[in-house]
PDB file of C-alpha atoms in Angstrom:
ATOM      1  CA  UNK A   1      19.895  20.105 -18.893  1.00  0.00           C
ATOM      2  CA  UNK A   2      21.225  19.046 -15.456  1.00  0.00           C
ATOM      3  CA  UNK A   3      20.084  16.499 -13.455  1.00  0.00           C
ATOM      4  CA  UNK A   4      18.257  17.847 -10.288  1.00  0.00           C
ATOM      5  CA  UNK A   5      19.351  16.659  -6.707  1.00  0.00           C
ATOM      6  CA  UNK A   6      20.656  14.147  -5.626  1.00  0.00           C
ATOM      7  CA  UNK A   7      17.465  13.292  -3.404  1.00  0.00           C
ATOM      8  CA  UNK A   8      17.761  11.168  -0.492  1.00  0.00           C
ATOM      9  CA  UNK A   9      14.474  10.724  -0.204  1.00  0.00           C
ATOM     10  CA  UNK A  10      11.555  10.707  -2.434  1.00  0.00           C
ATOM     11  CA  UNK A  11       7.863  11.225  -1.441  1.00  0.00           C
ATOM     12  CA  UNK A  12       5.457  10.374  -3.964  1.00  0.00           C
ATOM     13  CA  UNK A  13       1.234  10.531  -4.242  1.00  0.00           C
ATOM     14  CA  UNK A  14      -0.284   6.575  -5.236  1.00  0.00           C
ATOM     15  CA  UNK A  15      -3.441   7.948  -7.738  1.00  0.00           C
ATOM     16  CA  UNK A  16      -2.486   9.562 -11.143  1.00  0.00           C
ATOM     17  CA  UNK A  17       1.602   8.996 -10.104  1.00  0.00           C
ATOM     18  CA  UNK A  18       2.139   5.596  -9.869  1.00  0.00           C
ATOM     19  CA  UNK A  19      -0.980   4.026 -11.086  1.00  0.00           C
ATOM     20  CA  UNK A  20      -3.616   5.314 -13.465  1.00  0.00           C
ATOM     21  CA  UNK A  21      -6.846   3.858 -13.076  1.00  0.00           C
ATOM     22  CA  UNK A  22      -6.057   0.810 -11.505  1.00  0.00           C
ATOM     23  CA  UNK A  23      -2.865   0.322 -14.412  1.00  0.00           C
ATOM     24  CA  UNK A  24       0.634   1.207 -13.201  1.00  0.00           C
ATOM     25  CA  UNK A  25       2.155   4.419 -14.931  1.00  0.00           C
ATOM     26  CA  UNK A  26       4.766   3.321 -17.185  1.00  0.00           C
ATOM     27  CA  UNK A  27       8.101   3.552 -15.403  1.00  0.00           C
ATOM     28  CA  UNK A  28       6.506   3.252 -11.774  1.00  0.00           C
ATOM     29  CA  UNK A  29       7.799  -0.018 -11.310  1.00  0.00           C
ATOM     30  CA  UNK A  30      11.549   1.086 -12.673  1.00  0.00           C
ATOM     31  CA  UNK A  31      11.322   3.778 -10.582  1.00  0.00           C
ATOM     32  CA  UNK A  32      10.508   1.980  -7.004  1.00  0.00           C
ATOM     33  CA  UNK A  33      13.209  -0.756  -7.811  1.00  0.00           C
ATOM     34  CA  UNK A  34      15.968   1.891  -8.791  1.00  0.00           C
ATOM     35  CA  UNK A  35      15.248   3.862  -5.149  1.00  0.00           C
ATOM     36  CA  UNK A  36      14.933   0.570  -3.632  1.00  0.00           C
ATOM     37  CA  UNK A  37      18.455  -0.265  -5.217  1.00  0.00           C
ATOM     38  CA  UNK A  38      20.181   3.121  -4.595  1.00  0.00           C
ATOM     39  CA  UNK A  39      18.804   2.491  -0.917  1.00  0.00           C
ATOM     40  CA  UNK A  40      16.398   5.630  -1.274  1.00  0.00           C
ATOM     41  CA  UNK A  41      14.412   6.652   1.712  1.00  0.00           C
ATOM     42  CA  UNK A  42      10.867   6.183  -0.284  1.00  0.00           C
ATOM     43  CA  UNK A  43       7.140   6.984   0.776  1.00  0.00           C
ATOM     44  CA  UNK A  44       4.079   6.411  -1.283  1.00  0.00           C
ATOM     45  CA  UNK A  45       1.293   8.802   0.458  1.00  0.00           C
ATOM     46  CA  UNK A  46      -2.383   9.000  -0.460  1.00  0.00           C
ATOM     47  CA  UNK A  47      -5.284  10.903   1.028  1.00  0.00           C
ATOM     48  CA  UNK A  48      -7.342   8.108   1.092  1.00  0.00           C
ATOM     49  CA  UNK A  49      -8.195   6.689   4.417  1.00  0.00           C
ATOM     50  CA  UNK A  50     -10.495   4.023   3.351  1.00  0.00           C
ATOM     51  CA  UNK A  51      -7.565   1.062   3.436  1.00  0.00           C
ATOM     52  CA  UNK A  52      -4.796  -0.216   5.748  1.00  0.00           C
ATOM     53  CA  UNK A  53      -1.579  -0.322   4.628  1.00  0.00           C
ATOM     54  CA  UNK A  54      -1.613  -3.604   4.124  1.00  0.00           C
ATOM     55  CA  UNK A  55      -4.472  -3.214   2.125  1.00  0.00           C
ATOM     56  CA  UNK A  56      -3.147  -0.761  -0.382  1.00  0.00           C
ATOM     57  CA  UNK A  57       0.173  -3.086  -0.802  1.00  0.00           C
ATOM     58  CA  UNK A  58      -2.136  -6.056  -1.661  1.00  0.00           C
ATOM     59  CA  UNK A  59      -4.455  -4.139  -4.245  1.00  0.00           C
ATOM     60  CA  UNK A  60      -1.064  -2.125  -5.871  1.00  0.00           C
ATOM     61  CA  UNK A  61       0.099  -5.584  -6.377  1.00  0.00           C
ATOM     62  CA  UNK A  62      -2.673  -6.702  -7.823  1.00  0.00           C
ATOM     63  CA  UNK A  63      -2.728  -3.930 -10.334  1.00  0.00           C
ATOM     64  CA  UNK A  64       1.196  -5.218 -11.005  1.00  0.00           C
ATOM     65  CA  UNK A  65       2.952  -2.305  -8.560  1.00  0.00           C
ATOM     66  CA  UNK A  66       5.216  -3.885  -6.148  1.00  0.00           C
ATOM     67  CA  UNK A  67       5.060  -1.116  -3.291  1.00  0.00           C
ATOM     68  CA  UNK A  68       5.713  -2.447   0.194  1.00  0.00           C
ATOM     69  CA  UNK A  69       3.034  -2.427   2.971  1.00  0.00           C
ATOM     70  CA  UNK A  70       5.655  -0.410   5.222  1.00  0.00           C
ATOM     71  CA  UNK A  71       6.553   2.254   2.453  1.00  0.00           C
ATOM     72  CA  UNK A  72       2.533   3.026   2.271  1.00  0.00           C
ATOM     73  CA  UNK A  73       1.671   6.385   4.492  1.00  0.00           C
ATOM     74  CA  UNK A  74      -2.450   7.357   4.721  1.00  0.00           C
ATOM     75  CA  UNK A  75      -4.056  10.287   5.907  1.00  0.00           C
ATOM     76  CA  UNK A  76      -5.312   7.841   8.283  1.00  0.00           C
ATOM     77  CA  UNK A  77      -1.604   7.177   9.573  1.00  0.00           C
ATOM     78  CA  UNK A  78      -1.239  10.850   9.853  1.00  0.00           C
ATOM     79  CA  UNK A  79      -4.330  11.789  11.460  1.00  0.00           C
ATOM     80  CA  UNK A  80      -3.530   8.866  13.949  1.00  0.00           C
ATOM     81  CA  UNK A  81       0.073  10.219  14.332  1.00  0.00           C
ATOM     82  CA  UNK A  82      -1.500  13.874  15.123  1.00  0.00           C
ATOM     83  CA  UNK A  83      -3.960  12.638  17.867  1.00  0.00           C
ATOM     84  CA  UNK A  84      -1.339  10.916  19.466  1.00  0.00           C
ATOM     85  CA  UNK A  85       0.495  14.054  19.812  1.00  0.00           C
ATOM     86  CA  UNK A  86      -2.280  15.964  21.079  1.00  0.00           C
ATOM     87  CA  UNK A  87      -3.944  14.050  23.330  1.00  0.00           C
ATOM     88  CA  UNK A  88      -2.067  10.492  23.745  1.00  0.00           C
ATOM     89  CA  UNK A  89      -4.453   7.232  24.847  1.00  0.00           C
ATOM     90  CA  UNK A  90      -7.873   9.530  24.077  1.00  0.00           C
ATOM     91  CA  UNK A  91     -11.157   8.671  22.406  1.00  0.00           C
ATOM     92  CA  UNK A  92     -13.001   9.208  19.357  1.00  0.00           C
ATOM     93  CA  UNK A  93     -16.048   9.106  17.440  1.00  0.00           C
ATOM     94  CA  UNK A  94     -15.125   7.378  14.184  1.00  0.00           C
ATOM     95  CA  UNK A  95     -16.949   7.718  10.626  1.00  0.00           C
ATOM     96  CA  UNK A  96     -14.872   5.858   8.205  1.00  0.00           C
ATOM     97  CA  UNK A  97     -13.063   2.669   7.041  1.00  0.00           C
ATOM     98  CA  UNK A  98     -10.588  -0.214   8.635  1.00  0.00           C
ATOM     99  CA  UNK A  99      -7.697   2.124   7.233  1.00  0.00           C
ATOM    100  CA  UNK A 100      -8.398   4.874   9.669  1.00  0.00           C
ATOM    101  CA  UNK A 101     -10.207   2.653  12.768  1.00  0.00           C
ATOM    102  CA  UNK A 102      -6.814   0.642  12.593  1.00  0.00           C
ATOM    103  CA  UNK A 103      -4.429   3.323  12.666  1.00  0.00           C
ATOM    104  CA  UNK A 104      -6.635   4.346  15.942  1.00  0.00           C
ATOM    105  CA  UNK A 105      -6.346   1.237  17.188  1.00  0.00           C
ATOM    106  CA  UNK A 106      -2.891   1.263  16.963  1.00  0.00           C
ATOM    107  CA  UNK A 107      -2.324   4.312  18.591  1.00  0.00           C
ATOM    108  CA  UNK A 108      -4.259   3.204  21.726  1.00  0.00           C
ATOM    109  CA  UNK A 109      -7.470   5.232  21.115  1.00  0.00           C
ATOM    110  CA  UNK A 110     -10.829   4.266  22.137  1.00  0.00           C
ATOM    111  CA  UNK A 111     -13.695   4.140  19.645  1.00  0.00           C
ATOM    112  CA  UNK A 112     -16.774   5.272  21.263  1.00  0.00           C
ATOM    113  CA  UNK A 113     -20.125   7.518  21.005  1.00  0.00           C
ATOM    114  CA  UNK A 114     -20.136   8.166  24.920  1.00  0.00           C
ATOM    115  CA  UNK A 115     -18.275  12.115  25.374  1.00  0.00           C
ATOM    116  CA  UNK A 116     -15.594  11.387  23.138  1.00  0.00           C
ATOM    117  CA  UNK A 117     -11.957  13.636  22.972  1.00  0.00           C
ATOM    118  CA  UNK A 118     -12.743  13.906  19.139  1.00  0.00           C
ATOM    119  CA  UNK A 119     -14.766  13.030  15.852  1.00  0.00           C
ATOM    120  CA  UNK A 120     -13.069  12.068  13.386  1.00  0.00           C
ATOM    121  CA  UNK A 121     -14.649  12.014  10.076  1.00  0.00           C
ATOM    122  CA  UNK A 122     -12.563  10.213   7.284  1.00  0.00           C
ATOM    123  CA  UNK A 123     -13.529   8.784   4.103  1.00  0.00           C
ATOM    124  CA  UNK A 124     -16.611   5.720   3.357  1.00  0.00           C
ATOM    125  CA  UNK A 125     -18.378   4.863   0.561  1.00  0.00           C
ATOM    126  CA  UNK A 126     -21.456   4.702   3.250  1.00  0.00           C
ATOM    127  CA  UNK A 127     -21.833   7.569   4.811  1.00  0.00           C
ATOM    128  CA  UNK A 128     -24.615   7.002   6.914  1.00  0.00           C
ATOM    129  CA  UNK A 129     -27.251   9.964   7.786  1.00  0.00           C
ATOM    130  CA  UNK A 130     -27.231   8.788  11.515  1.00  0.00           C
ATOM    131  CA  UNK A 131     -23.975   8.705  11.987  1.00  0.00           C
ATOM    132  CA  UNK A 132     -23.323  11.972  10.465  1.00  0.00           C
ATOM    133  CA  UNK A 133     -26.183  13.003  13.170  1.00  0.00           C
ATOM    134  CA  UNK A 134     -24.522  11.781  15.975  1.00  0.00           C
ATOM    135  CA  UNK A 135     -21.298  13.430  14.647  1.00  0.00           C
ATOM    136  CA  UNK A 136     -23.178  16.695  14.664  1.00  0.00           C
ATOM    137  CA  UNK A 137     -24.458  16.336  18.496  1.00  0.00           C
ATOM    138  CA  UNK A 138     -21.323  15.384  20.087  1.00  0.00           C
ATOM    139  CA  UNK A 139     -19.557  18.300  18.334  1.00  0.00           C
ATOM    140  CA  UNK A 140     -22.091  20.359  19.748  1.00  0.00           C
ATOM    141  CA  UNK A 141     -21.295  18.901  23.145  1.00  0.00           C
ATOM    142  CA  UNK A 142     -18.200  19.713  23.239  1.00  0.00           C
ATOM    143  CA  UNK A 143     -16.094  16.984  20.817  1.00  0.00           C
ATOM    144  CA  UNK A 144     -13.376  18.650  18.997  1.00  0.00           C
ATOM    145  CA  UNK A 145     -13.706  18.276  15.163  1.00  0.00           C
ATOM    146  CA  UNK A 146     -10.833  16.553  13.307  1.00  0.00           C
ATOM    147  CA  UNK A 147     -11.145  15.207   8.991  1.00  0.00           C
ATOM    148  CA  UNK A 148      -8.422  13.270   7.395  1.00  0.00           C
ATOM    149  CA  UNK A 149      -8.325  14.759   4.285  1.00  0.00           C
ATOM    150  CA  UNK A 150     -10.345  17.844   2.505  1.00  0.00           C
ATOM    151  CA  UNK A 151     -11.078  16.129  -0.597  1.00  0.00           C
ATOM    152  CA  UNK A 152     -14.485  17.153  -1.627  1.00  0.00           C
ATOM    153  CA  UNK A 153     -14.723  14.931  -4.252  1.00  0.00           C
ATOM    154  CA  UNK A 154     -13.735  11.509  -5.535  1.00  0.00           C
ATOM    155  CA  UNK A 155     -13.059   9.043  -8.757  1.00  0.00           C
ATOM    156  CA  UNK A 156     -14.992   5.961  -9.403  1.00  0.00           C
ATOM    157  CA  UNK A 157     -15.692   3.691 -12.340  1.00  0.00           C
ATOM    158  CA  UNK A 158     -18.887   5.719 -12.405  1.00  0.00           C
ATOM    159  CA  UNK A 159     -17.807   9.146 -11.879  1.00  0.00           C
ATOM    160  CA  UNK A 160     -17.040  11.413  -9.447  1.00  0.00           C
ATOM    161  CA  UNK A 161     -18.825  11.012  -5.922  1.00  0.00           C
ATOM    162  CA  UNK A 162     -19.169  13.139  -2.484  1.00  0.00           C
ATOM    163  CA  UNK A 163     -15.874  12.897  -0.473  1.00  0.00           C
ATOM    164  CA  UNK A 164     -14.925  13.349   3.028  1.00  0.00           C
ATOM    165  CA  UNK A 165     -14.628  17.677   2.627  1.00  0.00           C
ATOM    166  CA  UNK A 166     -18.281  17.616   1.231  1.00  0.00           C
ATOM    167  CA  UNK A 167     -19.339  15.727   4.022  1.00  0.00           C
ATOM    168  CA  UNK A 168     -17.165  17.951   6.416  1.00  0.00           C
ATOM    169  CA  UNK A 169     -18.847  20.996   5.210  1.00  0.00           C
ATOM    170  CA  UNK A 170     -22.481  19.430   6.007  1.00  0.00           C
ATOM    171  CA  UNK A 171     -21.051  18.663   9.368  1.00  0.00           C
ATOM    172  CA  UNK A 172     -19.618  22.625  10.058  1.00  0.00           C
ATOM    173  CA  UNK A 173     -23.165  23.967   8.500  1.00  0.00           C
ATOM    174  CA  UNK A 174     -24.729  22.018  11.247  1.00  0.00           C
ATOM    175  CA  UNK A 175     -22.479  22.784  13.705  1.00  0.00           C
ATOM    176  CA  UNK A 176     -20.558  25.776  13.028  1.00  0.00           C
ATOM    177  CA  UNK A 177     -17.143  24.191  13.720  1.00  0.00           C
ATOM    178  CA  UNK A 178     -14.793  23.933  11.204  1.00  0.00           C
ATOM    179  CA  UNK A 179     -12.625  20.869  11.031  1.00  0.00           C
ATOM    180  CA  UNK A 180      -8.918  20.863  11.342  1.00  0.00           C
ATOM    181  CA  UNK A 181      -7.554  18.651   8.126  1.00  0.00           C
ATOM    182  CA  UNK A 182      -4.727  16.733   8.684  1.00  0.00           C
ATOM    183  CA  UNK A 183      -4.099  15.454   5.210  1.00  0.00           C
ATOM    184  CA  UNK A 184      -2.728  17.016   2.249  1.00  0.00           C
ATOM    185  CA  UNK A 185      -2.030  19.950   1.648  1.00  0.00           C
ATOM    186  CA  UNK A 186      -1.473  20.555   5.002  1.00  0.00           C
ATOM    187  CA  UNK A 187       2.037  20.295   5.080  1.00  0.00           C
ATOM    188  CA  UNK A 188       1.894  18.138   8.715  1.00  0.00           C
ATOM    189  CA  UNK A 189       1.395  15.455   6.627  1.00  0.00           C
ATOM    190  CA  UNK A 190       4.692  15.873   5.067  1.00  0.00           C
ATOM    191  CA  UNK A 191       6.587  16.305   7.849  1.00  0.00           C
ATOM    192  CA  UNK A 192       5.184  13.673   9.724  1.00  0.00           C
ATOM    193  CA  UNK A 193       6.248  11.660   6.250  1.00  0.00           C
ATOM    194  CA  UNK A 194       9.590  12.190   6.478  1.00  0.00           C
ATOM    195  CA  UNK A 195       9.987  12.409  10.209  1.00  0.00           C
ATOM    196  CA  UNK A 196       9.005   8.333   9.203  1.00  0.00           C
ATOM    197  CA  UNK A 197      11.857   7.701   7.287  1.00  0.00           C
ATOM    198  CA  UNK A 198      14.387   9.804   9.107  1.00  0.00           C
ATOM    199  CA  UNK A 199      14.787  12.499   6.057  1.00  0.00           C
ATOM    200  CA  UNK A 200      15.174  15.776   5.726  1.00  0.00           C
ATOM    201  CA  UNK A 201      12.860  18.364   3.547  1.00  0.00           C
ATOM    202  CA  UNK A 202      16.367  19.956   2.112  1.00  0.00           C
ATOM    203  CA  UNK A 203      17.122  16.987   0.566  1.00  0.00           C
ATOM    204  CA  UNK A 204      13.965  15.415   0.006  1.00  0.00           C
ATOM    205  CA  UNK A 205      11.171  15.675  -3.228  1.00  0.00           C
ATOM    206  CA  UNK A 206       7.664  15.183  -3.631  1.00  0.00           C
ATOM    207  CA  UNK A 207       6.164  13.849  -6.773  1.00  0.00           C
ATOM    208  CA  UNK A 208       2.145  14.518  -7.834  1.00  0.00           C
ATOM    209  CA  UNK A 209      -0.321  15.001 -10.022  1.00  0.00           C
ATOM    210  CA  UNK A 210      -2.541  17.640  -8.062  1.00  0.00           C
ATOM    211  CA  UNK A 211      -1.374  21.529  -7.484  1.00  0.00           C
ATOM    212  CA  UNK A 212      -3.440  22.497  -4.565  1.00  0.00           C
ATOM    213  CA  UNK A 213      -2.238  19.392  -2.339  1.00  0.00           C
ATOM    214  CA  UNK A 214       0.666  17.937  -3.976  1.00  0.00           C
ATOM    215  CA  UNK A 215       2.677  20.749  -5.100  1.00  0.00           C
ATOM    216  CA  UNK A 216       1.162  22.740  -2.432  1.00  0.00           C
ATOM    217  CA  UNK A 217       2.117  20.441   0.594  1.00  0.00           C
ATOM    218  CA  UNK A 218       5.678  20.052  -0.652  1.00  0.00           C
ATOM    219  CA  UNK A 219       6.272  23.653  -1.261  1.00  0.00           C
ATOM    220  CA  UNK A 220       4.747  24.633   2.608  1.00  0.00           C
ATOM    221  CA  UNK A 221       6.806  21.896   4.126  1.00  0.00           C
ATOM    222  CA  UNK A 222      10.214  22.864   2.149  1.00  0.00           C
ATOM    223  CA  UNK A 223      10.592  20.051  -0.433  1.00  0.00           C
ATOM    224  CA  UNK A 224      11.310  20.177  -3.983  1.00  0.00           C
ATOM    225  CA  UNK A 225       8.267  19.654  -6.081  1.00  0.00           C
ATOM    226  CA  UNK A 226       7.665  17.339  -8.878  1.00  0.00           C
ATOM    227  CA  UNK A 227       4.064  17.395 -10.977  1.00  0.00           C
ATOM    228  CA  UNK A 228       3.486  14.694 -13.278  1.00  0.00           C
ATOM    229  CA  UNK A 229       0.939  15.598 -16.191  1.00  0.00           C
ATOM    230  CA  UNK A 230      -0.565  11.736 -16.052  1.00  0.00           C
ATOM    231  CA  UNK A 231      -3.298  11.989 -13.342  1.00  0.00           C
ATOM    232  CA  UNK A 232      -5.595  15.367 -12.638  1.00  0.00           C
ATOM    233  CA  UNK A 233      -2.944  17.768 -14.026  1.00  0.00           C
ATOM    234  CA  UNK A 234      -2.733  16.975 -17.395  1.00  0.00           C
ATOM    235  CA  UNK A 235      -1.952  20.498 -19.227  1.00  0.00           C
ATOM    236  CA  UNK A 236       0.296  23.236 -18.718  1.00  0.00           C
ATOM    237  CA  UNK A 237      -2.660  25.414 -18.736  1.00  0.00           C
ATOM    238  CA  UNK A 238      -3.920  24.073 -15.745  1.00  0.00           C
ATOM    239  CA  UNK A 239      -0.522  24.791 -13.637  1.00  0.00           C
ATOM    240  CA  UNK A 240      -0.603  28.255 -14.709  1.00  0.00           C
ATOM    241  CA  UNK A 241      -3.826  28.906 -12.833  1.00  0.00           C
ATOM    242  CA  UNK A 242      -1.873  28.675  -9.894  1.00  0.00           C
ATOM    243  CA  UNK A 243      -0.485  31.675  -8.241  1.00  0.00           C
ATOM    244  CA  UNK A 244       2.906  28.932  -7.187  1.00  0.00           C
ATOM    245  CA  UNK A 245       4.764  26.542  -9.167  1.00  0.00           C
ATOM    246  CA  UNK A 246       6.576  23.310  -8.704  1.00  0.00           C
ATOM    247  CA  UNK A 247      10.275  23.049  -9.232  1.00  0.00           C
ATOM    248  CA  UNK A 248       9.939  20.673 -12.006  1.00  0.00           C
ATOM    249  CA  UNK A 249       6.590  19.789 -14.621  1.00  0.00           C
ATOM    250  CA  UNK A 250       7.385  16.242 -16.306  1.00  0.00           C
ATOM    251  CA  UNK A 251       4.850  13.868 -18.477  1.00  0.00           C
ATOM    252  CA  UNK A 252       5.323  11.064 -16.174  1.00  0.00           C
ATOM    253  CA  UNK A 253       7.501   9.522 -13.059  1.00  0.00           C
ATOM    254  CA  UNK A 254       9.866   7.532 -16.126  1.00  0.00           C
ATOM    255  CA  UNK A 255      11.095  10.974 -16.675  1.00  0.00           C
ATOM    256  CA  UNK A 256      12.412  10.856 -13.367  1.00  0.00           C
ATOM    257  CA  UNK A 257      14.357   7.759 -13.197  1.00  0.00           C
ATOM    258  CA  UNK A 258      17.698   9.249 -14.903  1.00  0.00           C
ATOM    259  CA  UNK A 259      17.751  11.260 -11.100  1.00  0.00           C
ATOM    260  CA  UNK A 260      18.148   8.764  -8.731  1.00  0.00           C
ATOM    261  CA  UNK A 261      22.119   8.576  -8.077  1.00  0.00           C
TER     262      UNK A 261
END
């Protein structure tokens, strides 16, 4: 079987790719040094908007993944990289963690309840009921409605919980505005991914472990596709739901190694 690519760059989801409840996937680590090594343009990207950049580096690390803080790209990043291209220097309403009130920050918003540009609703493991009500007023006055991500659900040690689309869809019941998502699968994340590292989707794959916003956000933005059956997709069963496919189904990322040139 021939070897697919070369690949100058490689985009790859964090959760169920490269680590697998808080354990790196075996080969992860192999695979990160050889890109690093081949000098690889390489982006880990997550929907999660909850941490910095910084943050995620620290906890990968602790977990044994050695994943730079600059090769680390949130929905957070990308919803910050969006607003700045709508409306540069605005002002929004924030629900969510350091991870996305940074990347504001760092874009020059302003974080405030008084007629705000936006809302932007991103993931917390607090979602508070009077926030979510003041969310719901200001949309109705006029605020425009922006999520980072339409996860409805997510993992913890405990099970799943309520994610940042569940919460979205209390929001547009209340409001009847729908939310533009800025994180996987739409395929603006990807783009504004490689537009990071100066790639090109021609050359370029993405590696995950989800259909409907791995696969899905590579295919839309023109990469090649990669699933790995060690996170949510674990059966080829569950791929054939799907009325697309990705250009290659592997068991994990070590499969992937023998690529990089």
């Amino acid at each position: 079987m021939t070897t697919p690519g070369p690949f100058d760059s490689w985009l790859s989801d964090m959760d169920g790719v490269l680590v697998h409840e808080g354990v790196p996937v075996p080969g992860a680590n192999k695979l990160i040094e050889k890109l690093q090594s081949a000098g690889k343009g390489f982006l880990v990207l997550t929907n999660n908007s909850i941490y910095t950049p910084r943050d995620l580096h620290a906890r990968l690390k602790n977990s044994g993944l050695a994943v730079p803080a600059e090769s680390i790209y949130t929905s957070a990043m990308a919803t910050a990289d969006f607003l700045h291209s709508q409306r540069p220097k605005g002002s929004a309403y924030v629900i969510g963690e350091s991870g996305l009130t940074t990347a504001l920050h760092e874009i020059g918003y302003v974080l405030t309840d008084y007629r705000p540009d936006y809302v932007v609703l991103g993931e917390t493991r607090r979602y508070d009921f009077g926030a979510l009500t003041t969310a719901v007023r200001l949309i109705k006055a006029g605020a425009r409605f922006i999520c980072t991500n339409p996860d409805t659900t997510g993992p913890s040690l405990e099970g799943i919980l309520p994610a940042c689309g569940a919460f979205a869809a209390m929001i547009t019941a209340a409001t009847g505005a729908e939310p533009y998502y800025v994180g996987k699968p739409n395929p603006l994340m990807m783009r504004n991914a490689l537009r990071r590292i100066g790639a090109h989707s021609e050359s370029s794959v993405m590696i995950g472990d989800r259909m409907d916003t791995d696969v899905l956000s590579g295919l839309e933005a023109g990469l090649s596709t990669v699933l790995v059956l060690s996170g949510v997709t674990a059966t080829m069963e569950e791929v054939e739901r799907y009325p697309f496919r990705p250009n290659h189904v592997k068991d994990s990322v070590a499969d992937l190694i023998d690529w990089i040139e």
